[in-house]
Short mmCIF file of C-alpha atoms in Angstrom, two decimals:
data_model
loop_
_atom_site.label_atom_id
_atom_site.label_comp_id
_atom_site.label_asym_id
_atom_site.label_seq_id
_atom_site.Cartn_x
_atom_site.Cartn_y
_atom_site.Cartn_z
CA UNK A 630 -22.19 -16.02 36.38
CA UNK A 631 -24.24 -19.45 37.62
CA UNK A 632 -24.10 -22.65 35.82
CA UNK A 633 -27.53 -21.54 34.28
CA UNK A 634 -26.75 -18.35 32.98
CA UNK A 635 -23.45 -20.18 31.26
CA UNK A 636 -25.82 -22.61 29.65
CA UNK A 637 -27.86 -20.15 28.12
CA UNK A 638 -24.97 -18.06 27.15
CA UNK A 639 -23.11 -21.02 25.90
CA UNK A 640 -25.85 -22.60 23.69
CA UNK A 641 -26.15 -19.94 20.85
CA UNK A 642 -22.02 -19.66 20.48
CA UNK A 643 -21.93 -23.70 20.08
CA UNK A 644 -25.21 -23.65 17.73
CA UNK A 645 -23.54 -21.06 15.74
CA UNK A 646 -20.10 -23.31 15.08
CA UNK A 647 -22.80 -26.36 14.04
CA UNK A 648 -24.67 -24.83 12.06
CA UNK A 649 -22.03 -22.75 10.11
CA UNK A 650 -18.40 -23.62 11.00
CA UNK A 651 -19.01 -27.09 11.24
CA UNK A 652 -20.64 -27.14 7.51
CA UNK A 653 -17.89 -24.63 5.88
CA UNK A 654 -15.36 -26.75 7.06
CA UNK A 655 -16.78 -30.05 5.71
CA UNK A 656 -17.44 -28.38 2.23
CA UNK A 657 -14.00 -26.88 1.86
CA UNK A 658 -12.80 -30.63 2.67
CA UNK A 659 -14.46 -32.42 0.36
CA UNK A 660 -14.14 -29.60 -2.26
CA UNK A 661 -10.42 -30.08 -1.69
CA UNK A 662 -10.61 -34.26 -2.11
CA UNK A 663 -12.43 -33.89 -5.20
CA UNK A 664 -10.49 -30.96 -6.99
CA UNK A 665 -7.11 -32.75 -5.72
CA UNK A 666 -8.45 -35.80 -7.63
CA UNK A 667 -9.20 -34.56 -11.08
CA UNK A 668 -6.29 -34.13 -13.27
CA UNK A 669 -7.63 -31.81 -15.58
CA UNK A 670 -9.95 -29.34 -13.60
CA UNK A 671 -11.79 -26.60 -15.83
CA UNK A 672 -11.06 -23.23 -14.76
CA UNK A 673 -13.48 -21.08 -17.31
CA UNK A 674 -12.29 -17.67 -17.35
CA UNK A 675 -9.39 -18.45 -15.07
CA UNK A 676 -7.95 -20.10 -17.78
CA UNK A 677 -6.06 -17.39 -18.80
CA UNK A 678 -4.41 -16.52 -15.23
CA UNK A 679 -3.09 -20.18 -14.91
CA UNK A 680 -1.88 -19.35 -18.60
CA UNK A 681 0.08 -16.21 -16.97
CA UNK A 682 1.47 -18.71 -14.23
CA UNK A 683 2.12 -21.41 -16.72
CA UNK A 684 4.44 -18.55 -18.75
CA UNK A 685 6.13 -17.86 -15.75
CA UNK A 686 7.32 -21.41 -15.13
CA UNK A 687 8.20 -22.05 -18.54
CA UNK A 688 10.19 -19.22 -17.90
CA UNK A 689 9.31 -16.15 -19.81
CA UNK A 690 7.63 -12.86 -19.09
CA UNK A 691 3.96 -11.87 -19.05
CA UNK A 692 4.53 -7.87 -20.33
CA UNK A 693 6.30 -7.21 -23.72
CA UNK A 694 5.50 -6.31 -27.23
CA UNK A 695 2.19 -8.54 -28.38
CA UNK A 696 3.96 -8.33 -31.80
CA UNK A 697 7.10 -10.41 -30.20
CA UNK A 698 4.91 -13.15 -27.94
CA UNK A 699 2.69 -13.71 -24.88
CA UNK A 700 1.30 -10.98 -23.09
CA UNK A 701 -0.99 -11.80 -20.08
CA UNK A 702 -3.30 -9.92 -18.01
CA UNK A 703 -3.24 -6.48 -17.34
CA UNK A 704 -3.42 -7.29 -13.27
CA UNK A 705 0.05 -7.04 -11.66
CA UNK A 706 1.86 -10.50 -11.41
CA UNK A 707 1.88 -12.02 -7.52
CA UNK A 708 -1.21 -14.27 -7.99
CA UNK A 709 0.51 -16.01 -11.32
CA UNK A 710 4.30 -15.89 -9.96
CA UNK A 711 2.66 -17.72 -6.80
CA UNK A 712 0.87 -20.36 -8.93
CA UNK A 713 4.03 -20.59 -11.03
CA UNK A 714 6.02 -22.09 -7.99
CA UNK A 715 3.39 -24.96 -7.33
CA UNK A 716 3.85 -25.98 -10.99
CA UNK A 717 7.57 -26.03 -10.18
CA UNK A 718 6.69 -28.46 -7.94
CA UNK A 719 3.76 -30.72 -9.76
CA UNK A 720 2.22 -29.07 -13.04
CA UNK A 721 -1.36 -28.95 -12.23
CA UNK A 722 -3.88 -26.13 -13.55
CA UNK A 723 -5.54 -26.96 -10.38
CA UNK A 724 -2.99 -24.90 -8.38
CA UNK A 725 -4.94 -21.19 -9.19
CA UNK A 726 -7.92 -23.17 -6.91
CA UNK A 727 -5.77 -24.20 -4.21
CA UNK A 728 -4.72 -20.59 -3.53
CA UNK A 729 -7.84 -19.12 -3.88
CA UNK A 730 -9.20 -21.77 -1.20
CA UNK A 731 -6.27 -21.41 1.01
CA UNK A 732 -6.93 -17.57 0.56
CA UNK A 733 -10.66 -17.79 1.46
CA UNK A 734 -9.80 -19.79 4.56
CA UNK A 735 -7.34 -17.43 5.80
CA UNK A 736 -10.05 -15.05 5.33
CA UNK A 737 -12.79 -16.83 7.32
CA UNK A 738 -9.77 -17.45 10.07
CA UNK A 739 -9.31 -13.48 10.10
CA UNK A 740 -13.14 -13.72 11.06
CA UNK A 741 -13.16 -16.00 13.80
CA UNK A 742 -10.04 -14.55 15.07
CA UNK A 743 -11.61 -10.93 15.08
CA UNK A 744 -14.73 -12.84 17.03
CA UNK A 745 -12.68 -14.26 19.41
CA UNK A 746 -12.56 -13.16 22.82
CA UNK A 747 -11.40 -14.39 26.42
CA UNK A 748 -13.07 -11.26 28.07
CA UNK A 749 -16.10 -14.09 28.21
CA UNK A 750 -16.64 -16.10 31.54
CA UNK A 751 -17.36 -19.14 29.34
CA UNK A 752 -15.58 -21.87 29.18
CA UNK A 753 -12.41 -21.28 26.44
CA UNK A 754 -13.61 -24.08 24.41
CA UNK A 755 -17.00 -22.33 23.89
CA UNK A 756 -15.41 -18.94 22.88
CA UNK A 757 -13.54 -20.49 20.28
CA UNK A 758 -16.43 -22.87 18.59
CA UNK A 759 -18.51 -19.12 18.74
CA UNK A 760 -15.29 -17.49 17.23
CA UNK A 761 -15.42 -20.72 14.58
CA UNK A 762 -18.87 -20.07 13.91
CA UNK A 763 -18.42 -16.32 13.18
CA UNK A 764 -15.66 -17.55 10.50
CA UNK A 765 -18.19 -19.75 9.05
CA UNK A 766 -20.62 -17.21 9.10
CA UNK A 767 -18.38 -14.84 7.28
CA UNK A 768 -17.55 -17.68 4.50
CA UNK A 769 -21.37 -17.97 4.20
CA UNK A 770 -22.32 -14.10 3.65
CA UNK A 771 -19.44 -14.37 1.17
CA UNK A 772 -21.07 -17.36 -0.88
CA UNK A 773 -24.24 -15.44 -1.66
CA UNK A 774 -22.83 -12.50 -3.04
CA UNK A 775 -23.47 -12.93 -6.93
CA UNK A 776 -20.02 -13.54 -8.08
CA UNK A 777 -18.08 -14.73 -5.36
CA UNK A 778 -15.05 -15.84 -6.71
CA UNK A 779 -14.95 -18.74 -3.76
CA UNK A 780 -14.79 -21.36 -6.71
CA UNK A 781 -12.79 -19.58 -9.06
CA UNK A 782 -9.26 -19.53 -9.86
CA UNK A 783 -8.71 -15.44 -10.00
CA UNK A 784 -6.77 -13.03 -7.60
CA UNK A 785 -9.43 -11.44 -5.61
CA UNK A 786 -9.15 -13.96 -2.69
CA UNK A 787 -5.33 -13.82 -2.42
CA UNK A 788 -5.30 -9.93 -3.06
CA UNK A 789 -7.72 -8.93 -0.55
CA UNK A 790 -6.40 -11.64 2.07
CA UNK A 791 -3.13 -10.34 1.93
CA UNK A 792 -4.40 -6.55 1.97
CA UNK A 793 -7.31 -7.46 4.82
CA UNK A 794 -4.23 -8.35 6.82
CA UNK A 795 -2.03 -5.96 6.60
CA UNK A 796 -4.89 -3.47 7.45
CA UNK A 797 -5.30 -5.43 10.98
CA UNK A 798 -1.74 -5.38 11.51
CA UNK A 799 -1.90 -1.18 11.03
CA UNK A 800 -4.94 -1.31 13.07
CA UNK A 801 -2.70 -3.45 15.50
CA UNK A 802 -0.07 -0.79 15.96
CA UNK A 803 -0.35 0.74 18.80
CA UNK A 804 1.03 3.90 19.85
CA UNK A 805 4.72 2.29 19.89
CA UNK A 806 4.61 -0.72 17.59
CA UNK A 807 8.01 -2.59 16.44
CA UNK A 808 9.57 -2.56 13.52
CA UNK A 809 8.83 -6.00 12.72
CA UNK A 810 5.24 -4.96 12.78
CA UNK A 811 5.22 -2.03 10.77
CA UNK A 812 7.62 -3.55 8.14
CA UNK A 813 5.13 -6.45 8.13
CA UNK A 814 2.22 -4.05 7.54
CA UNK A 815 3.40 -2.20 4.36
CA UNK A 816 4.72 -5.45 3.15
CA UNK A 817 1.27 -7.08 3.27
CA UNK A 818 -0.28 -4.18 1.75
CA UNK A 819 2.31 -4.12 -0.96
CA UNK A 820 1.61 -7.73 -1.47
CA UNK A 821 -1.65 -7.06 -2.06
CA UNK A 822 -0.98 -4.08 -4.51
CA UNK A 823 1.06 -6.43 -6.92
CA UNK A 824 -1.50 -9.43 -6.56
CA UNK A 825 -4.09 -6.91 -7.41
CA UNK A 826 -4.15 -2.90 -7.87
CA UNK A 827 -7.84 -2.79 -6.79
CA UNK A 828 -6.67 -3.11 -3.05
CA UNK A 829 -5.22 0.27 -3.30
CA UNK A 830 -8.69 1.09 -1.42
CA UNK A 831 -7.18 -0.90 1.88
CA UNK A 832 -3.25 0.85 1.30
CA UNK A 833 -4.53 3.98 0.65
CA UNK A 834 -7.11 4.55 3.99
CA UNK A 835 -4.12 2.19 5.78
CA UNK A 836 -1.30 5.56 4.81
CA UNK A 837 -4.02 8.57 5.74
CA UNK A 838 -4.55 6.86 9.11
CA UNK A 839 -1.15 5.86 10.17
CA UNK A 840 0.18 9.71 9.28
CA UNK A 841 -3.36 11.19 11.23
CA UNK A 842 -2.31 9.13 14.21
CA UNK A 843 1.19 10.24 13.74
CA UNK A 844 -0.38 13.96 13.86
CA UNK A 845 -2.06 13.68 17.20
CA UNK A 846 0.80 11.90 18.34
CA UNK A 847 -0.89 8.56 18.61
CA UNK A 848 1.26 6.73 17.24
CA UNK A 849 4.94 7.38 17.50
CA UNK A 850 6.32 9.68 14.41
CA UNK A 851 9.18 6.73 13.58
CA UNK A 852 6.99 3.93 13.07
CA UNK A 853 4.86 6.17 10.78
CA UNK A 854 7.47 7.18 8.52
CA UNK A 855 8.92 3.59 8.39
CA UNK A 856 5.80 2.62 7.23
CA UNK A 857 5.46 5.22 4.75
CA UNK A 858 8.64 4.64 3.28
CA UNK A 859 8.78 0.78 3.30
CA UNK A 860 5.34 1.20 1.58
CA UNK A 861 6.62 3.65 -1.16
CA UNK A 862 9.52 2.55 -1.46
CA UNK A 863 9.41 -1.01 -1.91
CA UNK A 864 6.38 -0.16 -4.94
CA UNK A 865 8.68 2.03 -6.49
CA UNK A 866 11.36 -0.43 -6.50
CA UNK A 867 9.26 -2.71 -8.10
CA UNK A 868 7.80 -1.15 -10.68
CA UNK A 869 11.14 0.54 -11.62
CA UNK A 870 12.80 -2.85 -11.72
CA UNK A 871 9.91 -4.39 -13.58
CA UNK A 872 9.89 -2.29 -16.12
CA UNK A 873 13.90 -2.22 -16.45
CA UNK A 874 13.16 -6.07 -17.05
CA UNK A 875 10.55 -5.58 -19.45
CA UNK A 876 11.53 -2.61 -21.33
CA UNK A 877 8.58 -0.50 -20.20
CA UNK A 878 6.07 -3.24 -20.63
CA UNK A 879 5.68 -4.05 -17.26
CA UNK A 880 3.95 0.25 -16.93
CA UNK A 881 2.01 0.00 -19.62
CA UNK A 882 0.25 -3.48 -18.77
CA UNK A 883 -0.52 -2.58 -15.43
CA UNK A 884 -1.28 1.21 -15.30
CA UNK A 885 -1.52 2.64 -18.54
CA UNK A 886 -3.74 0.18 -20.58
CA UNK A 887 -5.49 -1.08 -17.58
CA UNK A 888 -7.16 2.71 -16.49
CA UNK A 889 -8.19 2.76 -20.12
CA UNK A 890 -10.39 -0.18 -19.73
CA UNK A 891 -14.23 0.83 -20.26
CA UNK A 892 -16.81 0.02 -17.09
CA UNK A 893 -19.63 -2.18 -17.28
CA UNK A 894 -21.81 -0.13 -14.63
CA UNK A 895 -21.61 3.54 -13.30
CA UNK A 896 -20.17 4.50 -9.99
CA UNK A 897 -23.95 4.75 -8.46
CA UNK A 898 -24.54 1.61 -9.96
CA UNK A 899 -21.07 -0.07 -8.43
CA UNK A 900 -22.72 0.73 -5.04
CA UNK A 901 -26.20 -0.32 -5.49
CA UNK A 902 -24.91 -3.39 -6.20
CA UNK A 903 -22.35 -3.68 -3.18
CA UNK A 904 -25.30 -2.72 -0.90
CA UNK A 905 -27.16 -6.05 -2.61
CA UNK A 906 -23.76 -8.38 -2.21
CA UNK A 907 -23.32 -7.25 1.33
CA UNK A 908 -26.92 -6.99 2.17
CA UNK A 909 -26.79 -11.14 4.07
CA UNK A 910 -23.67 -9.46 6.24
CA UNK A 911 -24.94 -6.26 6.99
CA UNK A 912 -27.90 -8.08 8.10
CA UNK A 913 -26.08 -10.15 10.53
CA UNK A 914 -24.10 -7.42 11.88
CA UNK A 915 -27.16 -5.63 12.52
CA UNK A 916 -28.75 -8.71 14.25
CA UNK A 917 -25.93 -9.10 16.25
CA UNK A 918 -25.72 -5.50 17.13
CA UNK A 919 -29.49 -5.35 18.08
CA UNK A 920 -29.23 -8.82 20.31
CA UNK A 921 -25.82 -7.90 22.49
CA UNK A 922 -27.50 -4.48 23.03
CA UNK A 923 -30.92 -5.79 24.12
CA UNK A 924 -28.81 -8.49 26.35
CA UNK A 925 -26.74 -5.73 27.61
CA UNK A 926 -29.96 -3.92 28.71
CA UNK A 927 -31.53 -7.06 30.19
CA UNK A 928 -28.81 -7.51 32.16
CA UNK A 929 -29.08 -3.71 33.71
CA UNK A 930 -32.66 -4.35 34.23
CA UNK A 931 -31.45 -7.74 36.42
CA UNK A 932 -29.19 -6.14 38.17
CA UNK A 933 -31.14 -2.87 39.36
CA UNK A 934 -34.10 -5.33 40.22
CA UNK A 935 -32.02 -7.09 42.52
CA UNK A 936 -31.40 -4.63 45.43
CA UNK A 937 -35.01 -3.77 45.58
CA UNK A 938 -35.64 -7.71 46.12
CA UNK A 939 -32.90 -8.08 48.36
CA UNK A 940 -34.90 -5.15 50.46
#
């Protein structure tokens, strides 16, 4: 590739990282100055999770009779225990923001990661400012979607960092993979289970493709059933010691009275609506998709021209 053909390939990647890594990471800055410098931030609706995470440090438990005291959410309880330990450390009801930032940006960093590539004859420090720009991209499509969450204190961001992780390390396998990995995998997952059950739609997929690989024997038969069983088992430990500590409360909370809860929208309507949220990435996908392919066919066209000039 000549000096030219680097320039031109080089100027889109660094254009990307300034105009959307460069931004995203100046607004989650300041955000962070300005939230660390109010004492009292006001959480809204969140409210009520730093209220599970404040019971927690004061030492009591979110699930048990409502007749006999406090009974929080119906979620399970990773995202409050988590805030509970930063109030052991400074009691702030700014901590349930903290996370959720630090979540979002581990998010955006899965992004750029994913984007990143040495495979590129660019220079490295161009791959990774494209690879930053892809994260900030990603942070972007996320900020349009109606209720983002980026700004409020609520589990989603952890949850689905935690889950969106573990499914990369499963995807990550290989047809051998360590221990370490696969332990790591269904302990991310399971993380993301007790922050919040809706990322059962990541753990479940993440189980039917580890045991199909296992099936065609791409992937060996051990790791599968390690996974399986650290996955299962580790849940089951939980919620049976859970509800030993809570005298059945623990069950009820977070399975029984939470599938009785009624649904805003219908099922058609869910995904309407997650076509509209994700219509600013599916966009971009498909603009990205539609300029690599016409570059890849430029390209062929350059390099069939060149023998007949060379004749």
């Amino acid at each position: 590739m000549n000096a030219r053909t680097k320039r031109i390939v080089c100027s889109p990647l660094v254009a990307s990282s300034l105009l959307f890594g460069a931004p995203v990471v100046l607004g989650l800055v300041v955000s962070v100055v300005r939230l660390l410098g109010n004492r009292y931030p006001y959480l809204g609706w969140a409210t009520t999770v730093n209220n599970d995470a404040e019971e927690l440090y004061l030492g009591h438990t979110l699930y048990q009779n409502p007749a006999h005291g406090y009974t929080g959410q119906v979620y399970t309880p990773l995202f409050p225990a988590t805030v509970s330990l930063f109030d052991r450390i400074y009691l702030w009801n700014g901590w349930p923001l903290i996370v959720v930032i630090g979540a979002s940006v581990a998010l955006a960093a899965l992004a750029a990661r994913i984007a990143y590539t040495r495979a590129s004859p660019v220079p490295r420090v161009v791959c990774v400012l494209g690879a930053v720009g892809v994260g900030g991209i990603a942070y972007w499509c996320a900020a349009s979607v109606g209720l983002s969450l980026l700004d409020e204190g609520r589990a989603d961001q952890m949850a689905w960092a935690l889950a969106l992780f573990g499914l990369i390390a499963v995807a990550d396998f290989g047809p051998v993979p360590s221990r370490r990995r696969v332990v790591l995998a269904a302990l991310l997952l399971t993380a993301g289970l007790w922050t919040k059950p809706t990322t059962i739609g990541v753990a479940g997929p993440a189980v039917v493709w580890v045991l199909a690989l296992a099936a065609f024997s791409a992937l060996s038969r051990k790791a599968a059933l390690l996974f399986v069983a650290v996955l299962v088992g580790v849940n089951l430990a939980l919620i049976l010691i859970l509800n030993l500590l809570t005298h059945g409360w623990e069950l009820y909370f977070n399975f029984e009275l939470a599938t009785q809860q009624s649904n805003e929208f219908t099922y058609g309507g869910n995904v309407v609506k997650g076509l509209q949220s994700g219509a600013l990435a599916i966009g971009f996908v498909g603009f990205t998709w539609l300029a690599s392919a016409l570059g890849a066919a430029m390209l062929k066209r350059r390099r069939s021209a060149r023998p007949a000039a060379d004749a």
